[in-house]
């Protein structure tokens, strides 16, 4: 090949490279300077803990590089972005009403700067009433030639109110049944039962905290004659008897035991299609039971703290008792254990927050009428001891 031909080929290649580079530069030109939330560069969400009175927070809008002129942008709500997050993460956040919070929608980044002044967000005091709220924001450039970062131009601000409530303390005298006393007549192919509980000790077997009457037993207690250390049985585990079998939180002699005077969140879920029961402790699955598929759990009433004087020797504190007619996922359980839930959720069979703070009657927040009174199976108690706790991650 002669030098002239080689030179010509090299020229063509060079021209092609230049053309390709020009195209890439043209494409980059549109995104040469990006607009985004500073906070979203490392995380796409931000959690704000609500306080008494007004809660204040802020976000900052940034540019990838400074410009010679002012850059203006608009911050706005983006409910569709929150809906997409909920669908992906099995959450149910609602957009906080604009009558409760306010923020400046107009942003200006001064010439020569890459950051705006903080965009202040002011949130008035309100009661979530079991609903989880968020503020989904996006920022849009008003200037030509500035584009929004594909992922960092959005941010979701989660609003959390610590679960702080009064909690009743029970003894065997507090044996109670949820209303009505006649048969409920429910047959559930799917359910989830969850609650917070703290025991003063595990001194005896069969300290039963739930008995769900009806087909295919559901009986939940602390301790049974299962695990022994030497010649002595130990009872610091939770056991679930159901569907003709049983499973539990694990062998306490192998460092799986529960600790007295410690709060635990438990949940049991069931799916009839697969015959699978799952046990969760503090938001994590700890045990699984496989039984015959296709069996529904009958619910003809629910008793609590129900094994009597002989077997219920220790003190029990309990709250946030919820029964669902769905198989809650691990994410749903973990995402909601530190918060109240929406009592209007149609999937709730009953919901006893047990946060009254006085007396001995506990009201079903769903309005389904499954209230309970301590001691109602014998002599109703007029009051029980109450203590206040904060449940937080």
Tab-separated table of C-alpha atoms in Angstrom:
chain	number	residue	atom	x	y	z
A	1	UNK	CA	0.000	0.000	0.000
A	2	UNK	CA	1.528	3.375	-1.008
A	3	UNK	CA	2.003	6.270	1.349
A	4	UNK	CA	-0.702	8.371	-0.346
A	5	UNK	CA	-3.358	5.680	0.240
A	6	UNK	CA	-2.268	5.203	3.849
A	7	UNK	CA	-2.401	8.933	4.430
A	8	UNK	CA	-5.890	9.077	2.939
A	9	UNK	CA	-7.131	6.242	5.140
A	10	UNK	CA	-5.693	7.880	8.225
A	11	UNK	CA	-7.381	11.151	7.277
A	12	UNK	CA	-10.730	9.403	6.939
A	13	UNK	CA	-10.277	7.776	10.346
A	14	UNK	CA	-9.314	11.095	11.881
A	15	UNK	CA	-12.368	12.793	10.385
A	16	UNK	CA	-14.582	9.985	11.706
A	17	UNK	CA	-13.118	10.303	15.176
A	18	UNK	CA	-13.613	14.054	15.132
A	19	UNK	CA	-17.201	13.618	13.931
A	20	UNK	CA	-17.913	11.057	16.603
A	21	UNK	CA	-16.362	13.269	19.250
A	22	UNK	CA	-18.443	16.173	18.014
A	23	UNK	CA	-21.608	14.089	18.364
A	24	UNK	CA	-20.622	13.052	21.864
A	25	UNK	CA	-19.795	16.646	22.744
A	26	UNK	CA	-23.178	17.686	21.395
A	27	UNK	CA	-24.869	15.065	23.550
A	28	UNK	CA	-22.811	16.062	26.549
A	29	UNK	CA	-23.557	19.666	25.916
A	30	UNK	CA	-27.167	19.146	26.953
A	31	UNK	CA	-26.063	17.533	30.187
A	32	UNK	CA	-22.788	19.344	30.639
A	33	UNK	CA	-24.165	21.058	33.723
A	34	UNK	CA	-26.561	19.176	35.950
A	35	UNK	CA	-28.996	20.391	38.576
A	36	UNK	CA	-29.648	18.183	41.588
A	37	UNK	CA	-30.383	17.989	45.310
A	38	UNK	CA	-27.173	17.945	47.296
A	39	UNK	CA	-28.628	15.379	49.717
A	40	UNK	CA	-29.660	13.073	46.850
A	41	UNK	CA	-26.103	12.728	45.601
A	42	UNK	CA	-25.495	10.147	48.334
A	43	UNK	CA	-29.020	8.997	49.287
A	44	UNK	CA	-32.357	9.291	47.561
A	45	UNK	CA	-34.265	9.633	50.802
A	46	UNK	CA	-34.011	11.646	53.983
A	47	UNK	CA	-35.715	10.891	57.293
A	48	UNK	CA	-36.942	13.670	59.539
A	49	UNK	CA	-38.099	12.976	63.081
A	50	UNK	CA	-41.156	15.026	63.940
A	51	UNK	CA	-41.022	16.985	67.178
A	52	UNK	CA	-43.645	18.706	69.269
A	53	UNK	CA	-44.515	22.008	67.686
A	54	UNK	CA	-43.090	22.971	64.308
A	55	UNK	CA	-40.437	20.759	62.717
A	56	UNK	CA	-37.966	22.429	60.377
A	57	UNK	CA	-35.719	20.832	57.790
A	58	UNK	CA	-34.187	21.859	54.468
A	59	UNK	CA	-32.643	20.705	51.211
A	60	UNK	CA	-29.991	22.349	49.037
A	61	UNK	CA	-30.043	22.571	45.239
A	62	UNK	CA	-26.674	22.329	43.493
A	63	UNK	CA	-25.049	22.560	40.089
A	64	UNK	CA	-22.313	20.310	38.779
A	65	UNK	CA	-20.283	23.460	38.036
A	66	UNK	CA	-20.667	27.206	38.447
A	67	UNK	CA	-21.980	29.399	35.647
A	68	UNK	CA	-21.446	33.041	34.735
A	69	UNK	CA	-25.132	33.816	35.178
A	70	UNK	CA	-27.735	33.130	37.817
A	71	UNK	CA	-29.468	29.764	37.499
A	72	UNK	CA	-33.085	29.580	38.547
A	73	UNK	CA	-35.033	26.434	39.332
A	74	UNK	CA	-38.378	25.300	40.708
A	75	UNK	CA	-38.880	22.797	43.528
A	76	UNK	CA	-42.186	20.930	43.437
A	77	UNK	CA	-44.003	17.894	44.783
A	78	UNK	CA	-43.826	14.677	42.759
A	79	UNK	CA	-46.447	12.199	43.956
A	80	UNK	CA	-45.737	9.813	41.074
A	81	UNK	CA	-42.158	9.401	42.314
A	82	UNK	CA	-43.441	8.443	45.779
A	83	UNK	CA	-45.922	5.989	44.282
A	84	UNK	CA	-43.096	4.311	42.380
A	85	UNK	CA	-41.050	4.086	45.595
A	86	UNK	CA	-43.989	2.490	47.442
A	87	UNK	CA	-44.471	-0.087	44.707
A	88	UNK	CA	-40.790	-1.043	44.756
A	89	UNK	CA	-40.322	-1.120	48.531
A	90	UNK	CA	-43.684	-2.476	49.738
A	91	UNK	CA	-44.419	0.703	51.660
A	92	UNK	CA	-47.524	2.850	51.824
A	93	UNK	CA	-46.346	6.412	52.338
A	94	UNK	CA	-48.836	9.190	51.649
A	95	UNK	CA	-47.983	12.684	50.501
A	96	UNK	CA	-48.292	15.104	53.399
A	97	UNK	CA	-50.992	17.694	52.793
A	98	UNK	CA	-49.788	21.135	51.755
A	99	UNK	CA	-51.951	22.613	54.499
A	100	UNK	CA	-49.535	21.093	57.020
A	101	UNK	CA	-46.165	22.030	55.536
A	102	UNK	CA	-44.684	24.798	53.411
A	103	UNK	CA	-41.509	25.390	51.415
A	104	UNK	CA	-40.131	27.867	48.908
A	105	UNK	CA	-40.689	26.661	45.367
A	106	UNK	CA	-38.343	29.187	43.750
A	107	UNK	CA	-34.590	28.609	43.908
A	108	UNK	CA	-31.713	30.760	42.649
A	109	UNK	CA	-28.082	29.721	42.393
A	110	UNK	CA	-26.029	32.878	42.034
A	111	UNK	CA	-23.490	33.317	39.252
A	112	UNK	CA	-20.164	31.833	40.258
A	113	UNK	CA	-21.724	29.573	42.896
A	114	UNK	CA	-22.731	25.926	42.739
A	115	UNK	CA	-25.189	25.862	45.652
A	116	UNK	CA	-28.450	27.545	46.470
A	117	UNK	CA	-29.361	28.842	49.868
A	118	UNK	CA	-31.131	26.124	51.904
A	119	UNK	CA	-34.682	25.489	50.771
A	120	UNK	CA	-36.445	25.639	54.133
A	121	UNK	CA	-39.311	23.233	54.802
A	122	UNK	CA	-41.590	23.965	57.744
A	123	UNK	CA	-43.877	21.208	59.045
A	124	UNK	CA	-46.642	22.072	61.498
A	125	UNK	CA	-47.375	19.798	64.448
A	126	UNK	CA	-49.874	17.083	63.506
A	127	UNK	CA	-50.885	13.577	64.499
A	128	UNK	CA	-50.190	10.947	61.810
A	129	UNK	CA	-52.924	8.697	63.289
A	130	UNK	CA	-51.216	5.585	61.971
A	131	UNK	CA	-50.588	6.914	58.456
A	132	UNK	CA	-46.987	7.170	57.246
A	133	UNK	CA	-46.312	10.450	55.472
A	134	UNK	CA	-43.573	11.711	53.182
A	135	UNK	CA	-42.699	14.787	51.129
A	136	UNK	CA	-41.517	13.759	47.637
A	137	UNK	CA	-39.693	16.610	45.899
A	138	UNK	CA	-38.192	17.198	42.495
A	139	UNK	CA	-36.234	20.148	41.149
A	140	UNK	CA	-36.624	21.470	37.607
A	141	UNK	CA	-34.255	23.921	35.911
A	142	UNK	CA	-35.771	27.126	34.567
A	143	UNK	CA	-32.684	28.085	32.530
A	144	UNK	CA	-32.013	26.666	29.077
A	145	UNK	CA	-28.947	24.455	28.803
A	146	UNK	CA	-29.262	23.084	32.348
A	147	UNK	CA	-30.665	19.601	32.849
A	148	UNK	CA	-31.757	17.744	35.952
A	149	UNK	CA	-29.750	14.819	37.261
A	150	UNK	CA	-31.563	11.651	36.272
A	151	UNK	CA	-31.726	10.218	39.781
A	152	UNK	CA	-30.507	13.016	42.052
A	153	UNK	CA	-33.090	15.604	41.013
A	154	UNK	CA	-35.592	13.770	43.229
A	155	UNK	CA	-35.617	13.221	46.962
A	156	UNK	CA	-38.179	11.790	49.372
A	157	UNK	CA	-38.343	13.178	52.888
A	158	UNK	CA	-39.837	10.587	55.236
A	159	UNK	CA	-41.597	11.928	58.294
A	160	UNK	CA	-41.288	9.783	61.392
A	161	UNK	CA	-42.944	10.298	64.716
A	162	UNK	CA	-41.404	8.048	67.387
A	163	UNK	CA	-43.852	5.506	68.763
A	164	UNK	CA	-44.143	6.675	72.335
A	165	UNK	CA	-47.068	5.432	74.348
A	166	UNK	CA	-48.405	4.248	77.648
A	167	UNK	CA	-48.417	0.446	77.956
A	168	UNK	CA	-50.490	-1.742	80.335
A	169	UNK	CA	-48.935	-4.370	82.577
A	170	UNK	CA	-50.706	-7.709	83.000
A	171	UNK	CA	-50.686	-10.656	85.389
A	172	UNK	CA	-52.714	-13.876	85.275
A	173	UNK	CA	-55.609	-11.861	86.748
A	174	UNK	CA	-55.755	-9.877	83.498
A	175	UNK	CA	-57.003	-12.835	81.420
A	176	UNK	CA	-59.176	-11.254	78.728
A	177	UNK	CA	-61.176	-12.050	75.622
A	178	UNK	CA	-61.802	-9.718	72.736
A	179	UNK	CA	-65.410	-8.862	72.013
A	180	UNK	CA	-67.802	-10.210	70.907
A	181	UNK	CA	-67.986	-13.216	73.161
A	182	UNK	CA	-69.991	-15.212	70.591
A	183	UNK	CA	-68.328	-16.822	67.566
A	184	UNK	CA	-66.745	-14.428	65.093
A	185	UNK	CA	-67.243	-16.824	62.195
A	186	UNK	CA	-64.057	-15.912	60.292
A	187	UNK	CA	-62.161	-18.364	58.084
A	188	UNK	CA	-58.862	-16.893	56.926
A	189	UNK	CA	-56.658	-18.389	54.204
A	190	UNK	CA	-54.114	-15.717	55.071
A	191	UNK	CA	-53.381	-13.847	58.262
A	192	UNK	CA	-50.677	-12.020	60.207
A	193	UNK	CA	-50.674	-11.437	63.960
A	194	UNK	CA	-48.100	-9.041	65.408
A	195	UNK	CA	-47.379	-7.379	68.743
A	196	UNK	CA	-44.786	-5.859	71.090
A	197	UNK	CA	-44.217	-7.678	74.387
A	198	UNK	CA	-41.957	-7.578	77.447
A	199	UNK	CA	-41.916	-10.279	80.113
A	200	UNK	CA	-40.564	-9.746	83.620
A	201	UNK	CA	-39.298	-13.328	83.559
A	202	UNK	CA	-39.691	-16.833	82.146
A	203	UNK	CA	-40.092	-18.748	85.380
A	204	UNK	CA	-42.596	-21.362	84.219
A	205	UNK	CA	-43.740	-23.032	81.021
A	206	UNK	CA	-46.990	-22.242	79.216
A	207	UNK	CA	-47.287	-18.512	79.856
A	208	UNK	CA	-49.849	-18.080	77.073
A	209	UNK	CA	-50.325	-14.644	75.570
A	210	UNK	CA	-52.724	-15.567	72.715
A	211	UNK	CA	-55.298	-18.236	72.026
A	212	UNK	CA	-57.134	-17.742	68.737
A	213	UNK	CA	-60.178	-20.019	68.921
A	214	UNK	CA	-61.439	-21.784	65.805
A	215	UNK	CA	-60.317	-24.415	63.310
A	216	UNK	CA	-56.590	-25.153	63.120
A	217	UNK	CA	-55.330	-24.002	66.482
A	218	UNK	CA	-53.263	-20.885	67.050
A	219	UNK	CA	-51.870	-20.882	70.569
A	220	UNK	CA	-48.885	-18.677	71.454
A	221	UNK	CA	-46.977	-18.983	74.694
A	222	UNK	CA	-43.630	-18.530	76.367
A	223	UNK	CA	-42.035	-21.835	77.280
A	224	UNK	CA	-42.854	-25.512	77.003
A	225	UNK	CA	-41.237	-28.779	78.114
A	226	UNK	CA	-38.908	-28.768	75.107
A	227	UNK	CA	-35.497	-27.388	76.005
A	228	UNK	CA	-33.498	-28.383	79.059
A	229	UNK	CA	-30.194	-27.311	80.541
A	230	UNK	CA	-28.943	-30.288	82.459
A	231	UNK	CA	-31.895	-31.693	84.374
A	232	UNK	CA	-33.808	-28.414	84.360
A	233	UNK	CA	-36.161	-27.133	81.671
A	234	UNK	CA	-35.785	-23.533	80.471
A	235	UNK	CA	-38.698	-21.500	79.196
A	236	UNK	CA	-37.251	-18.303	77.690
A	237	UNK	CA	-38.481	-18.870	74.151
A	238	UNK	CA	-41.715	-18.147	72.282
A	239	UNK	CA	-43.615	-21.145	70.952
A	240	UNK	CA	-46.454	-21.216	68.434
A	241	UNK	CA	-48.785	-24.201	68.253
A	242	UNK	CA	-50.761	-24.227	65.003
A	243	UNK	CA	-51.987	-26.433	62.174
A	244	UNK	CA	-51.337	-29.586	64.189
A	245	UNK	CA	-47.684	-28.763	64.768
A	246	UNK	CA	-45.485	-26.229	66.520
A	247	UNK	CA	-42.362	-24.095	66.088
A	248	UNK	CA	-40.494	-21.527	68.155
A	249	UNK	CA	-37.803	-18.893	68.405
A	250	UNK	CA	-35.080	-21.464	68.984
A	251	UNK	CA	-33.098	-23.353	71.582
A	252	UNK	CA	-32.330	-21.073	74.544
A	253	UNK	CA	-29.519	-23.405	75.585
A	254	UNK	CA	-27.795	-22.547	72.305
A	255	UNK	CA	-27.803	-18.786	72.907
A	256	UNK	CA	-31.192	-18.301	71.240
A	257	UNK	CA	-33.058	-17.512	74.431
A	258	UNK	CA	-35.104	-14.430	75.194
A	259	UNK	CA	-34.069	-11.958	77.892
A	260	UNK	CA	-36.344	-10.869	80.729
A	261	UNK	CA	-37.375	-7.196	80.888
A	262	UNK	CA	-36.543	-6.700	77.206
A	263	UNK	CA	-38.975	-5.535	74.549
A	264	UNK	CA	-39.497	-7.832	71.558
A	265	UNK	CA	-41.583	-7.402	68.445
A	266	UNK	CA	-43.070	-10.669	67.207
A	267	UNK	CA	-45.150	-11.474	64.147
A	268	UNK	CA	-46.547	-14.709	62.783
A	269	UNK	CA	-47.844	-14.916	59.227
A	270	UNK	CA	-49.683	-17.712	57.442
A	271	UNK	CA	-50.409	-18.552	53.810
A	272	UNK	CA	-52.859	-21.392	53.172
A	273	UNK	CA	-51.892	-21.775	49.505
A	274	UNK	CA	-48.455	-23.040	50.514
A	275	UNK	CA	-49.239	-24.139	54.084
A	276	UNK	CA	-46.422	-21.908	55.324
A	277	UNK	CA	-46.229	-20.163	58.696
A	278	UNK	CA	-43.383	-17.728	59.336
A	279	UNK	CA	-42.229	-16.358	62.674
A	280	UNK	CA	-40.515	-12.968	62.871
A	281	UNK	CA	-38.663	-11.465	65.797
A	282	UNK	CA	-37.693	-7.778	65.751
A	283	UNK	CA	-38.417	-7.595	62.031
A	284	UNK	CA	-36.370	-10.641	60.960
A	285	UNK	CA	-37.612	-14.125	60.141
A	286	UNK	CA	-36.408	-16.627	62.743
A	287	UNK	CA	-38.450	-19.756	62.014
A	288	UNK	CA	-40.634	-21.450	59.402
A	289	UNK	CA	-43.307	-24.135	59.682
A	290	UNK	CA	-44.580	-26.087	56.666
A	291	UNK	CA	-47.920	-27.861	57.043
A	292	UNK	CA	-50.632	-29.155	54.707
A	293	UNK	CA	-51.705	-26.620	52.102
A	294	UNK	CA	-55.252	-25.397	51.711
A	295	UNK	CA	-56.232	-25.143	55.382
A	296	UNK	CA	-57.870	-21.939	56.555
A	297	UNK	CA	-57.466	-20.579	60.063
A	298	UNK	CA	-60.803	-20.224	61.761
A	299	UNK	CA	-61.224	-17.232	64.056
A	300	UNK	CA	-64.093	-17.502	66.549
A	301	UNK	CA	-62.543	-15.300	69.210
A	302	UNK	CA	-59.230	-14.235	70.683
A	303	UNK	CA	-58.058	-14.594	74.292
A	304	UNK	CA	-54.974	-12.916	75.753
A	305	UNK	CA	-52.837	-13.561	78.862
A	306	UNK	CA	-54.840	-16.715	79.092
A	307	UNK	CA	-53.146	-19.663	80.808
A	308	UNK	CA	-54.291	-18.910	84.354
A	309	UNK	CA	-52.711	-18.601	87.776
A	310	UNK	CA	-50.902	-21.948	87.671
A	311	UNK	CA	-48.969	-21.173	84.511
A	312	UNK	CA	-48.836	-17.386	84.233
A	313	UNK	CA	-46.387	-16.457	86.992
A	314	UNK	CA	-44.627	-13.411	85.547
A	315	UNK	CA	-45.669	-9.913	84.559
A	316	UNK	CA	-46.376	-9.119	80.926
A	317	UNK	CA	-46.460	-5.764	79.146
A	318	UNK	CA	-47.941	-5.702	75.680
A	319	UNK	CA	-49.083	-3.217	73.033
A	320	UNK	CA	-49.648	-2.598	69.307
A	321	UNK	CA	-51.523	-5.865	68.842
A	322	UNK	CA	-52.666	-6.196	65.225
A	323	UNK	CA	-54.309	-8.979	63.281
A	324	UNK	CA	-54.473	-8.786	59.495
A	325	UNK	CA	-56.352	-10.946	57.032
A	326	UNK	CA	-53.348	-10.896	54.716
A	327	UNK	CA	-49.910	-12.490	54.775
A	328	UNK	CA	-47.739	-9.490	55.559
A	329	UNK	CA	-44.335	-9.553	53.921
A	330	UNK	CA	-41.052	-9.244	55.775
A	331	UNK	CA	-40.689	-5.700	54.453
A	332	UNK	CA	-44.174	-4.699	55.609
A	333	UNK	CA	-43.532	-6.065	59.081
A	334	UNK	CA	-40.114	-4.426	59.421
A	335	UNK	CA	-41.280	-1.100	57.958
A	336	UNK	CA	-44.177	-0.734	60.397
A	337	UNK	CA	-43.047	-2.254	63.682
A	338	UNK	CA	-41.902	1.075	65.137
A	339	UNK	CA	-45.015	3.001	64.161
A	340	UNK	CA	-48.743	2.982	64.494
A	341	UNK	CA	-50.633	1.724	61.463
A	342	UNK	CA	-53.644	3.188	59.730
A	343	UNK	CA	-56.687	1.855	61.625
A	344	UNK	CA	-58.779	2.343	58.478
A	345	UNK	CA	-56.791	-0.267	56.562
A	346	UNK	CA	-59.456	-2.704	55.319
A	347	UNK	CA	-57.091	-5.650	55.822
A	348	UNK	CA	-57.101	-5.273	59.600
A	349	UNK	CA	-59.258	-7.703	61.579
A	350	UNK	CA	-58.534	-5.778	64.777
A	351	UNK	CA	-55.964	-3.307	66.051
A	352	UNK	CA	-55.391	-2.755	69.773
A	353	UNK	CA	-52.799	0.012	70.270
A	354	UNK	CA	-53.255	-0.428	74.056
A	355	UNK	CA	-52.231	3.171	74.653
A	356	UNK	CA	-55.173	4.395	76.739
A	357	UNK	CA	-52.929	5.212	79.708
A	358	UNK	CA	-55.558	4.466	82.352
A	359	UNK	CA	-58.185	1.929	83.259
A	360	UNK	CA	-58.179	-1.652	82.014
A	361	UNK	CA	-60.221	-1.499	78.791
A	362	UNK	CA	-58.457	-1.514	75.422
A	363	UNK	CA	-60.234	-0.319	72.305
A	364	UNK	CA	-60.111	-1.727	68.802
A	365	UNK	CA	-58.992	1.250	66.689
A	366	UNK	CA	-60.486	-0.234	63.502
A	367	UNK	CA	-64.039	0.280	64.709
A	368	UNK	CA	-64.722	-3.452	64.233
A	369	UNK	CA	-65.648	-3.678	67.902
A	370	UNK	CA	-63.031	-6.183	69.083
A	371	UNK	CA	-62.400	-4.365	72.355
A	372	UNK	CA	-60.978	-6.097	75.423
A	373	UNK	CA	-61.130	-5.607	79.183
A	374	UNK	CA	-58.489	-7.059	81.476
A	375	UNK	CA	-59.979	-9.682	83.763
A	376	UNK	CA	-63.099	-9.922	81.641
A	377	UNK	CA	-63.114	-13.715	81.797
A	378	UNK	CA	-63.523	-13.574	85.573
A	379	UNK	CA	-63.880	-10.291	87.420
A	380	UNK	CA	-63.198	-7.290	85.149
A	381	UNK	CA	-60.353	-5.140	86.371
A	382	UNK	CA	-60.973	-1.440	86.742
A	383	UNK	CA	-57.306	-0.555	86.357
A	384	UNK	CA	-53.882	-2.041	85.664
A	385	UNK	CA	-50.407	-0.531	86.085
A	386	UNK	CA	-49.238	1.645	83.176
A	387	UNK	CA	-45.735	2.614	82.069
A	388	UNK	CA	-44.659	4.826	79.167
A	389	UNK	CA	-42.122	3.654	76.584
A	390	UNK	CA	-40.598	4.856	73.339
A	391	UNK	CA	-40.195	2.288	70.556
A	392	UNK	CA	-37.509	3.394	68.144
A	393	UNK	CA	-34.965	1.870	65.782
